[in-house]
Coordinates of C-alpha atoms in Angstrom, one line a residue:
M1 CA 114.4 105.8 98.9
A2 CA 112.7 102.6 97.4
A3 CA 110.6 103.3 94.7
T4 CA 107.6 101.2 96.4
S5 CA 108.0 103.3 99.6
F6 CA 106.1 106.5 98.1
P7 CA 102.8 107.4 98.7
M8 CA 100.4 105.9 96.6
P9 CA 96.8 108.0 96.2
P10 CA 93.9 106.6 97.6
L11 CA 91.4 104.0 95.4
M12 CA 88.9 105.8 96.8
S13 CA 89.5 109.1 99.0
Q14 CA 88.2 109.8 102.3
R15 CA 88.0 113.8 101.0
K16 CA 84.8 114.8 100.7
G17 CA 83.7 115.6 96.8
Y18 CA 87.3 113.9 95.6
R19 CA 87.5 110.5 94.0
G20 CA 90.8 109.2 94.0
F21 CA 90.8 106.9 91.4
T22 CA 90.4 108.6 88.1
Q23 CA 90.9 108.4 84.2
S24 CA 92.8 111.8 84.0
R25 CA 95.2 111.0 86.3
F26 CA 96.4 107.9 85.9
L27 CA 95.3 106.4 82.1
R28 CA 95.3 107.9 78.5
A29 CA 94.4 105.8 75.8
P30 CA 97.0 105.8 72.7
S31 CA 94.1 107.5 70.3
A32 CA 91.4 110.0 70.6
S33 CA 89.5 107.4 69.1
L34 CA 89.6 105.2 72.3
E35 CA 88.9 107.7 75.1
P36 CA 85.1 106.9 74.8
A37 CA 86.0 103.0 75.8
L38 CA 88.3 103.9 78.2
R39 CA 86.4 106.3 80.3
Q40 CA 83.6 103.4 80.3
I41 CA 86.0 101.0 81.6
C42 CA 87.2 103.6 84.1
E43 CA 83.6 104.4 85.1
R44 CA 82.5 100.5 85.0
H45 CA 85.5 100.3 87.6
A46 CA 84.7 102.9 89.7
A47 CA 80.8 101.5 90.1
A48 CA 82.5 97.9 90.7
I49 CA 84.5 99.6 93.9
E50 CA 81.9 101.9 94.8
N51 CA 79.8 98.4 94.9
L52 CA 82.2 96.6 96.6
E53 CA 82.2 99.3 99.6
R54 CA 78.8 99.0 100.3
M55 CA 78.9 95.1 100.2
C56 CA 81.8 95.2 103.0
N57 CA 80.0 98.0 104.5
D58 CA 77.0 96.2 104.7
H59 CA 78.8 93.1 106.2
V60 CA 80.0 95.0 108.8
A61 CA 77.3 96.4 110.1
D62 CA 75.4 93.0 110.1
A63 CA 78.3 91.0 112.4
A64 CA 76.4 91.6 115.4
H65 CA 73.6 89.8 114.3
R66 CA 75.5 86.7 113.1
P67 CA 76.9 84.1 115.0
Y68 CA 80.6 83.2 116.2
P69 CA 83.0 82.8 114.6
F70 CA 81.0 84.5 112.2
N71 CA 80.8 87.8 113.6
Y72 CA 83.4 89.6 112.2
G73 CA 83.7 92.8 109.5
L74 CA 85.6 93.2 106.6
W75 CA 87.6 96.2 106.9
C76 CA 90.6 94.9 105.6
F77 CA 88.9 94.3 102.4
N78 CA 86.9 97.7 102.3
P79 CA 88.3 99.7 99.1
R80 CA 87.9 102.5 100.8
W81 CA 91.0 102.1 103.2
M82 CA 93.0 100.9 99.8
E83 CA 95.7 102.7 97.7
A84 CA 96.0 102.3 94.0
S85 CA 99.1 101.0 93.0
I86 CA 101.4 99.5 90.2
S87 CA 104.3 97.9 90.0
V88 CA 107.4 98.4 88.3

């Protein structure tokens, strides 16, 4: 089995009450003094991902009101359906 075939955790989980990408599951600060900075970065990342999801959902919702060929959705770019992954 190739390492790339291992299932990766979702970037934004579909399960209610669960957040897919969390600092404690994937990242560790090199020292205790850097923990607050890492937490802030992870919170900004989560907010940006949620904003991107909102933008994609708004784009899909408005698709019927746009003329062809612009009446499409952005399902493939929605972070709700993406996975968190790393390259080794």
